PDB file of C-alpha atoms in Angstrom:
ATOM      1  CA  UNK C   1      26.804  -4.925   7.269  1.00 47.00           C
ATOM      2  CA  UNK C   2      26.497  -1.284   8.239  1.00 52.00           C
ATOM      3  CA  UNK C   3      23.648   0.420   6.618  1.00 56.00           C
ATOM      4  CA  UNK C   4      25.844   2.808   4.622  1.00 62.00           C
ATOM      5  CA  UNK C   5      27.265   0.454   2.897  1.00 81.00           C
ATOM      6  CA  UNK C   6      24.249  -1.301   1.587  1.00 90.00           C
ATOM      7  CA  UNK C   7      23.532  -1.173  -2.183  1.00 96.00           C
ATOM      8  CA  UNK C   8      20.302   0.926  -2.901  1.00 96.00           C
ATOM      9  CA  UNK C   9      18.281  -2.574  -3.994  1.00 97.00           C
ATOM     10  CA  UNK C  10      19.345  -4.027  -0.544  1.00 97.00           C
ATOM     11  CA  UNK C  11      17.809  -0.816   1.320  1.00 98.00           C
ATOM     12  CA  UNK C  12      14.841  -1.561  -0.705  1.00 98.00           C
ATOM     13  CA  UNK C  13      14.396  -4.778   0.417  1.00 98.00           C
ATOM     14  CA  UNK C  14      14.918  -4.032   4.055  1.00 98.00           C
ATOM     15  CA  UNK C  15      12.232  -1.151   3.994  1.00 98.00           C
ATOM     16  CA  UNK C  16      10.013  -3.928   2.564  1.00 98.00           C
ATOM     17  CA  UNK C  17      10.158  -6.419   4.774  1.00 98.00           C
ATOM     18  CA  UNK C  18      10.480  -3.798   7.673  1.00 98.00           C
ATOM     19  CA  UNK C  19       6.563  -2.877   6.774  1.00 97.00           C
ATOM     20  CA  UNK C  20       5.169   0.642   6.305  1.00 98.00           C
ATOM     21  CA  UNK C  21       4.138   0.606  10.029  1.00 98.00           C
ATOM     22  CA  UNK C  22       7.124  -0.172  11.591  1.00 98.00           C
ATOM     23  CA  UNK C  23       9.109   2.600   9.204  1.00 98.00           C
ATOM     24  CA  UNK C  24       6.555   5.310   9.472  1.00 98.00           C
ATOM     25  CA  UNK C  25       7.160   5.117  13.233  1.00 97.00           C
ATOM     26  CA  UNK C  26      10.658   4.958  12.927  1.00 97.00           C
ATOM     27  CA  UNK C  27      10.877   7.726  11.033  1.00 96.00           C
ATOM     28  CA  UNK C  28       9.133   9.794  13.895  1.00 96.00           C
ATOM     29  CA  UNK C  29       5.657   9.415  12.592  1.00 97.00           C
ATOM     30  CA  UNK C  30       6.419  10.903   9.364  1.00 95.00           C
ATOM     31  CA  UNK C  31       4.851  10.522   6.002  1.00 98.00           C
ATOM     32  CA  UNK C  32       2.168   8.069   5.882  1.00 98.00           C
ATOM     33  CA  UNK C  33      -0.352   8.527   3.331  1.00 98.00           C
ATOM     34  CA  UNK C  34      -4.085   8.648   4.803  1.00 97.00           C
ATOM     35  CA  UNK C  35      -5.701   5.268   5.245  1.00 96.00           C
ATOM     36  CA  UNK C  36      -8.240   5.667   2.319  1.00 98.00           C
ATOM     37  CA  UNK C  37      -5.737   4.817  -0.216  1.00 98.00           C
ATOM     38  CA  UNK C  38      -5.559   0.792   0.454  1.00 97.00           C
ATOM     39  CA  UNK C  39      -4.106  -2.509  -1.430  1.00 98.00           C
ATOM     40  CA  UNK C  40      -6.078  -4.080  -4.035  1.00 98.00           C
ATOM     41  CA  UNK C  41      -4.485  -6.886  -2.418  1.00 98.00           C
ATOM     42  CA  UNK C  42      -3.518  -7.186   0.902  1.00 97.00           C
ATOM     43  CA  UNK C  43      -0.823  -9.321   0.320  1.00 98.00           C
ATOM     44  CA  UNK C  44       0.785  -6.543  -1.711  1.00 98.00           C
ATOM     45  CA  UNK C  45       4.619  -5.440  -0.182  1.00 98.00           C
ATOM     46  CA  UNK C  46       6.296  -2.838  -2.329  1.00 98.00           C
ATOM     47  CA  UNK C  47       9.013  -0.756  -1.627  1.00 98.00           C
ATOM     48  CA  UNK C  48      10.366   1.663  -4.565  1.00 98.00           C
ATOM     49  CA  UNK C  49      11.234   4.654  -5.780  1.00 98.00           C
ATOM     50  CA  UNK C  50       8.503   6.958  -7.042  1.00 98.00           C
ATOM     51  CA  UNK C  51       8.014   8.294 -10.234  1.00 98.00           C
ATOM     52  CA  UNK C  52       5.448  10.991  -9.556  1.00 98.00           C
ATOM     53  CA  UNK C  53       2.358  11.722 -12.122  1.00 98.00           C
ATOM     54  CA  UNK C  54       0.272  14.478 -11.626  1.00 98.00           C
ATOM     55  CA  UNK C  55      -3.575  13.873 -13.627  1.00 98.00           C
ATOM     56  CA  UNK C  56      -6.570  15.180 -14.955  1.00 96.00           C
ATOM     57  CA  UNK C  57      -9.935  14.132 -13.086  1.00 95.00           C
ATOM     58  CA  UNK C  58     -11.276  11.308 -15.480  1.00 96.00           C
ATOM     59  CA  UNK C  59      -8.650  11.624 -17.879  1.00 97.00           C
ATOM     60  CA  UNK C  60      -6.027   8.715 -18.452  1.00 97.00           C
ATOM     61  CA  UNK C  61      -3.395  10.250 -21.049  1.00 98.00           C
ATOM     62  CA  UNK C  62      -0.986  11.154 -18.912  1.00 98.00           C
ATOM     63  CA  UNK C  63      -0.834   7.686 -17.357  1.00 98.00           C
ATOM     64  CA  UNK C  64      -0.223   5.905 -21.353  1.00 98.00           C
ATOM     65  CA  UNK C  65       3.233   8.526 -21.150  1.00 98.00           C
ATOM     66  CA  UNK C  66       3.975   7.326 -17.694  1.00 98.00           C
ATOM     67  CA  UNK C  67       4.494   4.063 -18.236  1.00 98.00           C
ATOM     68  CA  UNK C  68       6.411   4.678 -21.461  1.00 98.00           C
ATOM     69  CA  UNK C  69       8.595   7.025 -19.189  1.00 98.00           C
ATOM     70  CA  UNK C  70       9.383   5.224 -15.640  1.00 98.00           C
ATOM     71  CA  UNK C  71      11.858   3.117 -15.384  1.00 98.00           C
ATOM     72  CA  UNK C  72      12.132  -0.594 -14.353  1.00 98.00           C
ATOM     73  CA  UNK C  73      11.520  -0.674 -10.439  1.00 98.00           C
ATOM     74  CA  UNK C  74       9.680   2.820 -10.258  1.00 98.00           C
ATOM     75  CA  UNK C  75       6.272   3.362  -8.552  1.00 98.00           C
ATOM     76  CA  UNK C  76       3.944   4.761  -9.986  1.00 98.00           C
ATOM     77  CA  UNK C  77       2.381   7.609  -8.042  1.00 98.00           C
ATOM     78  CA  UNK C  78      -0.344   9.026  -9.363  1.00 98.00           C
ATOM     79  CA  UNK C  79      -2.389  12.098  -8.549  1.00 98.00           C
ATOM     80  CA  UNK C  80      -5.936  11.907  -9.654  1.00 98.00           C
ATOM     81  CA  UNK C  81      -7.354  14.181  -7.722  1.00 97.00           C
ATOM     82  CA  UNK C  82      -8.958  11.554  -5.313  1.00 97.00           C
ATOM     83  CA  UNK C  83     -12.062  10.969  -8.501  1.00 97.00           C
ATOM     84  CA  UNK C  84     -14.025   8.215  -7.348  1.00 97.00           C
ATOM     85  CA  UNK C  85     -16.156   8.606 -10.721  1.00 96.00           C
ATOM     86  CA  UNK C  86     -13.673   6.813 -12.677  1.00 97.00           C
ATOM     87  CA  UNK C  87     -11.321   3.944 -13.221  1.00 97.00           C
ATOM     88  CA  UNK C  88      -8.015   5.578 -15.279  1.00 98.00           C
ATOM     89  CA  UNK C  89      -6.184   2.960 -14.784  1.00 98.00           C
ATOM     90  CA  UNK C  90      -7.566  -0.948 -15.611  1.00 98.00           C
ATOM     91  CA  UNK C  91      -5.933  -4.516 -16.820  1.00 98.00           C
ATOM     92  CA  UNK C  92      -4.078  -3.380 -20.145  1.00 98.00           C
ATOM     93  CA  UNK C  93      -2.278  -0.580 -18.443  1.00 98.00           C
ATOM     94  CA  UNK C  94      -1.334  -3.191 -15.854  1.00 98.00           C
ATOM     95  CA  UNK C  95       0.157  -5.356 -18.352  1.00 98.00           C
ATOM     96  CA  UNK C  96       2.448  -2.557 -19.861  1.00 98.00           C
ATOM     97  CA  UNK C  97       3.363  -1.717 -16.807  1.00 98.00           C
ATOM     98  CA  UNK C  98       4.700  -5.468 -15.478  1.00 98.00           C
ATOM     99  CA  UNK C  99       6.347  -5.274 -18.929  1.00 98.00           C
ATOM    100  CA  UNK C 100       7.915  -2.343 -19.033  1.00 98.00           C
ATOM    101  CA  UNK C 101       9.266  -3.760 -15.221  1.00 98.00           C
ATOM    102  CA  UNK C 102       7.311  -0.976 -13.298  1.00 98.00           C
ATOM    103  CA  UNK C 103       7.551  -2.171  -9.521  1.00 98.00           C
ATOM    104  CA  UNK C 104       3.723  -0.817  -8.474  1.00 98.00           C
ATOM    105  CA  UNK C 105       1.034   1.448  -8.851  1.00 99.00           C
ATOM    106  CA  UNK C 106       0.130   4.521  -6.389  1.00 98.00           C
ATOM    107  CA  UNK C 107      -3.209   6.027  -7.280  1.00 98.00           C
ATOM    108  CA  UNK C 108      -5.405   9.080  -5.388  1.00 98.00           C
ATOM    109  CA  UNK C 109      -7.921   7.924  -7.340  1.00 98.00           C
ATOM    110  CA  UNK C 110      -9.470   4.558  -8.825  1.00 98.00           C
ATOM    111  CA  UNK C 111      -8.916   1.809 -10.267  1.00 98.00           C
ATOM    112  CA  UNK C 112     -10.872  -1.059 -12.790  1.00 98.00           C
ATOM    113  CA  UNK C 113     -10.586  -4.508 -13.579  1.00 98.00           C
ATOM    114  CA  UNK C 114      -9.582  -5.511  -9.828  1.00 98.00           C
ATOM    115  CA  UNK C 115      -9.853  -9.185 -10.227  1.00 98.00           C
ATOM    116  CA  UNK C 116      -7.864  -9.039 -13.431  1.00 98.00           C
ATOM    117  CA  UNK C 117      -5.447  -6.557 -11.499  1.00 98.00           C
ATOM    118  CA  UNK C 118      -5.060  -8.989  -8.357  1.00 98.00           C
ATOM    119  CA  UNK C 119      -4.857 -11.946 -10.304  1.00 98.00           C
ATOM    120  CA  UNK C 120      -1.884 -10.307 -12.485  1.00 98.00           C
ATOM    121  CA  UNK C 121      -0.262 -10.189  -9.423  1.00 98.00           C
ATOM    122  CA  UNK C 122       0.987  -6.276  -9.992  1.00 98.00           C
ATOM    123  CA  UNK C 123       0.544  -4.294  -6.691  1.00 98.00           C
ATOM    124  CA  UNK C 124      -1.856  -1.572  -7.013  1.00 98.00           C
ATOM    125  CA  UNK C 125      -2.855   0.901  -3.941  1.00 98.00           C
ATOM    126  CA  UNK C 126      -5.889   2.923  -4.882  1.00 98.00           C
ATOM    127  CA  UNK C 127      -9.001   4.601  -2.861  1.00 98.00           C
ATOM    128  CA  UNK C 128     -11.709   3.027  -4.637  1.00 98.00           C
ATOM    129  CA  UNK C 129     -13.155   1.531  -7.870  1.00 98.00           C
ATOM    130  CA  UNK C 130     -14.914   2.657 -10.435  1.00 98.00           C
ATOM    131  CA  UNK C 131     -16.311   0.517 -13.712  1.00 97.00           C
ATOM    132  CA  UNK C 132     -16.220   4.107 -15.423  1.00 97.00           C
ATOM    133  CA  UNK C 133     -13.869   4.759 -18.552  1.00 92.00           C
ATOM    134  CA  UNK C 134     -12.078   8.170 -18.856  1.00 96.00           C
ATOM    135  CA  UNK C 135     -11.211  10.353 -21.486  1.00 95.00           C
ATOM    136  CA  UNK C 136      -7.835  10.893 -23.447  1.00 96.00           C
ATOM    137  CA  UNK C 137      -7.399  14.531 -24.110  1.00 95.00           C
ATOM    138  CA  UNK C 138      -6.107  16.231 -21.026  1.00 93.00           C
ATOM    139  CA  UNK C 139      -2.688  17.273 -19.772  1.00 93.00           C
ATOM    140  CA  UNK C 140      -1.069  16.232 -17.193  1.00 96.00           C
ATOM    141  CA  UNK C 141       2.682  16.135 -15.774  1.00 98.00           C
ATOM    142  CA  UNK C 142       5.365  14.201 -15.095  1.00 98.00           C
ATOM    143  CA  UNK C 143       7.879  13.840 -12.345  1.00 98.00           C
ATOM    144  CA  UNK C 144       7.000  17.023  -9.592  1.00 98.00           C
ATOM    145  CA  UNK C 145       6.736  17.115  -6.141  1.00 98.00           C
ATOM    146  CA  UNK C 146       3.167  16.160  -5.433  1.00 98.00           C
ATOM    147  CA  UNK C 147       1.088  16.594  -2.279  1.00 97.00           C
ATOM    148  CA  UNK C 148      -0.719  13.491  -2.087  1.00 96.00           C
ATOM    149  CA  UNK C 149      -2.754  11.615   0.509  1.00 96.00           C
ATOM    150  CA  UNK C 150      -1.276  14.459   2.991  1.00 96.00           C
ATOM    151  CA  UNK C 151       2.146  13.561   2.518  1.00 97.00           C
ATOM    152  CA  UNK C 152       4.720  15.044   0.286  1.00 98.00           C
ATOM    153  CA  UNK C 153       6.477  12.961  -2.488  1.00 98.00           C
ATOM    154  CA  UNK C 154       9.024  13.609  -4.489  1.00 98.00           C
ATOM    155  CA  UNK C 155      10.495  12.121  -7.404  1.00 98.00           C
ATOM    156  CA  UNK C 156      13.033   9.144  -6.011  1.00 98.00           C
ATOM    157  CA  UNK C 157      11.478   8.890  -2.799  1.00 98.00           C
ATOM    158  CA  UNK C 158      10.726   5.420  -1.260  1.00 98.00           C
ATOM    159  CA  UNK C 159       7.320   4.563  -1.316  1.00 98.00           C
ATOM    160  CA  UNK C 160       6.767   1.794   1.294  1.00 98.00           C
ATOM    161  CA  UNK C 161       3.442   0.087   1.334  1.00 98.00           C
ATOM    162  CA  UNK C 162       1.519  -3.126   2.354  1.00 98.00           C
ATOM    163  CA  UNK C 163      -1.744  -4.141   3.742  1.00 98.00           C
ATOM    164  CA  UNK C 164      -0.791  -1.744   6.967  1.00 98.00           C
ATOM    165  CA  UNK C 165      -1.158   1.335   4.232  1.00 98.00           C
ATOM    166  CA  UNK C 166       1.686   3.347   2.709  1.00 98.00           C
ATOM    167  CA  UNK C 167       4.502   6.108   3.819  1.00 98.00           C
ATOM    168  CA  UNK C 168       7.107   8.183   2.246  1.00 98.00           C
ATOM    169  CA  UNK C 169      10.664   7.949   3.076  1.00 98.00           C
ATOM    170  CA  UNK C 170      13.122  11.149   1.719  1.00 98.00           C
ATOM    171  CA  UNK C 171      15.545   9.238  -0.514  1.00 97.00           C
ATOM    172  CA  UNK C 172      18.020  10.939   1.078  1.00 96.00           C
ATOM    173  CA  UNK C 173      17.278   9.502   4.551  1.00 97.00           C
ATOM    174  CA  UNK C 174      16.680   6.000   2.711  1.00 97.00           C
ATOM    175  CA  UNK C 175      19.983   4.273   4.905  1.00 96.00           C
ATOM    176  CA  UNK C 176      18.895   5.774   8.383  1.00 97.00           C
ATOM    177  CA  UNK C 177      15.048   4.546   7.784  1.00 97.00           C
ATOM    178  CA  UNK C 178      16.669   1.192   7.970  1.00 98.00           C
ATOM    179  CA  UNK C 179      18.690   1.949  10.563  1.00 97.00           C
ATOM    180  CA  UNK C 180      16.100   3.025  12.651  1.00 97.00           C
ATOM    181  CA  UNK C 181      13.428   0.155  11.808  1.00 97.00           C
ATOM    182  CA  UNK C 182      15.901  -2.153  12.709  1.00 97.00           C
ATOM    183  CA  UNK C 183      16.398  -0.617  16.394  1.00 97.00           C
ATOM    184  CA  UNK C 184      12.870  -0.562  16.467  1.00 96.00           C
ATOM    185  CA  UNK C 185      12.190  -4.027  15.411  1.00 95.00           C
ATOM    186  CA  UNK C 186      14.814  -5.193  18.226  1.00 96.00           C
ATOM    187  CA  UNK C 187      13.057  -2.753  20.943  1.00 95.00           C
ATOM    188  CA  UNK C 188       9.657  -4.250  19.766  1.00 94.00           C
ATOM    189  CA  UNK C 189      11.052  -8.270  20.097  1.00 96.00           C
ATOM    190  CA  UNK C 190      12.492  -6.971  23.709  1.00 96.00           C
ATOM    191  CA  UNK C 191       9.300  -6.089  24.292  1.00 96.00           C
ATOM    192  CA  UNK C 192       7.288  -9.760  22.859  1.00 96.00           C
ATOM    193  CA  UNK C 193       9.576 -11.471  25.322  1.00 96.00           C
ATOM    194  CA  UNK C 194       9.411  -9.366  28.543  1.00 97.00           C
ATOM    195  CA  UNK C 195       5.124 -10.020  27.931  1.00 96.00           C
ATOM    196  CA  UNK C 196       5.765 -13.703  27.662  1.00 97.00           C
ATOM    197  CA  UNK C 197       8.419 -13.343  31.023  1.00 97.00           C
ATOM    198  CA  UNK C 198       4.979 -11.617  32.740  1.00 97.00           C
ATOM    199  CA  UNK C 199       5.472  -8.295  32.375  1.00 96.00           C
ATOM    200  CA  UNK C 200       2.442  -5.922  30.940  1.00 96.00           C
ATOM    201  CA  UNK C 201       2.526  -3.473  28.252  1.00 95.00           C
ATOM    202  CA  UNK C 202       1.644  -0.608  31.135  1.00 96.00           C
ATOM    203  CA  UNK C 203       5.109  -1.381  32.437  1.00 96.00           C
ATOM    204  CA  UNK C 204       6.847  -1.618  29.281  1.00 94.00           C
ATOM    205  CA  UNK C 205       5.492   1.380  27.871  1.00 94.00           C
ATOM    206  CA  UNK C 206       5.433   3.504  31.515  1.00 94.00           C
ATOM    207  CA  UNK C 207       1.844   3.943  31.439  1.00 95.00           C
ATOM    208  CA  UNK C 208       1.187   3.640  34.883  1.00 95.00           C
ATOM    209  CA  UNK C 209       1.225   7.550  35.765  1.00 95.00           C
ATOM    210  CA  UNK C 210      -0.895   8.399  32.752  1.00 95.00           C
ATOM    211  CA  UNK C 211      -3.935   6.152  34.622  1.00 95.00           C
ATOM    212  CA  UNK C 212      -3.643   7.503  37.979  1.00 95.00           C
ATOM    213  CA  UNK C 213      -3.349  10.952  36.753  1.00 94.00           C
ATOM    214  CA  UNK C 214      -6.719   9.963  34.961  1.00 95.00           C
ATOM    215  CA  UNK C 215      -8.390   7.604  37.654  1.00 95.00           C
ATOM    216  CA  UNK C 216      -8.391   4.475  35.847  1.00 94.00           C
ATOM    217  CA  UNK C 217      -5.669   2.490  37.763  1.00 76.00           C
TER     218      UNK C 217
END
C-alpha cells in the first residue's frame, strides 16, 4: 500500500512501531524533545495527535478542562513550565483521561502517583516527580503552538514517543515520515546483514577517511 493512501489511524500505527529514534532521524534530525522528559514506563509506545495545553507553574486547572476538551486518541501535551516542585497531574486525572479515551500524557513538568500511573497502564512522559499538590485558580490555555522541550508543537501534530524519548512530526508531513522510516528501516536491516556477512560499521558508514584524517586508523 502506498503511503498516501493509508488511513490516518494506519499512519499512526506505523510511526509507532517505527520508534521515535528511527523517525526523528528520518525526518532529518528534526524535532525530538530533550531527553529529560522520559516514560514513566519504558514500555510506553504512543503515537498521536497532540492536543496542546499551555499551564500555570503549580497550578492544575487548566489540565481538569483539558481532559474534558481532547478528544479520544489525543495527547496530551502539556506545558508546565518544566516545575519540578509539583505533581499537577496524579492517578484520578489518569483515570478521566483513559475514560474519556485520551491516547497519552506529555508533561514539561511532573507527575504523582507513578506506581498507580504505571500500573493503570496509561502512558505518561514527564521530567520528574513530585509528591507536591498544586493549586486550582490559575489560567491557562488551550490548543496553541507551544515551544516545548526545544521543539515546536502544534495542535494535530504527531507526537511519537517510547522508551528512546519523544519527537514531533508536522501533521502535514505525517505520510512521508513513514515513508522515510521505512527506507530507513530497510537501509538499517541492509546494514545488520552486511555485519553478520563480515563487513564493519567503518565500511558501511565510510568512516575510514574521517580516522586517518584524525590518526586513529
Amino acid at each position: 500500500m502506498s503511503q498516501e493512501n493509508l488511513s490516518f489511524d494506519d499512519i499512526l500505527a506505523r510511526l509507532r512501531d517505527f520508534g521515535a529514534a528511527t523517525v526523528y532521524e528520518a525526518q532529518g534530525a528534526f524535532g525530538a524533545l530533550d531527553g529529560g522528559i522520559k516514560p514513566l514506563d519504558a514500555a510506553s509506545r504512543i503515537a498521536g495527535p497532540a492536543f496542546t495545553v499551555d499551564a500555570r507553574p503549580a497550578d492544575n486547572l487548566v489540565l481538569h478542562l483539558a481532559v474534558q476538551k481532547a478528544r479520544p486518541g489525543d495527547v496530551l501535551v502539556v506545558d508546565a513550565k518544566g516545575c519540578l516542585e509539583a505533581g499537577p497531574w496524579g492517578d484520578i486525572l489518569t483515570l478521566q483521561a483513559q475514560h474519556k479515551g485520551i491516547a497519552a500524557l506529555v508533561i514539561d513538568g511532573c507527575v504523582r502517583d507513578a506506581a498507580a500511573i504505571v500500573a493503570s497502564g496509561f502512558p505518561v512522559f514527564c521530567r520528574g516527580l513530585s509528591i507536591k499538590g498544586t493549586g486550582k485558580n490559575q489560567p491557562g490555555r488551550l490548543g496553541m503552538p507551544l515551544s516545548l522541550g526545544g521543539a515546536v508543537v502544534r495542535p494535530g501534530d504527531i507526537v511519537v514517543g517510547d522508551r528512546d524519548g519523544l519527537v514531533i512530526v508536522p501533521r502535514e508531513q505525517a505520510a512521508s515520515a513513514v515513508e522515510k522510516s521505512q527506507a530507513r528501516e530497510q537501509k538499517e536491516q541492509a546494514q545488520r546483514e552486511a555485519i553478520l556477512r563480515g563487513t564493519s560499521t567503518v565500511e558501511l558508514l565510510g568512516l575510514q577517511t574521517a580516522l586517518d584524517r584524525l590518526g586513529m586508523a
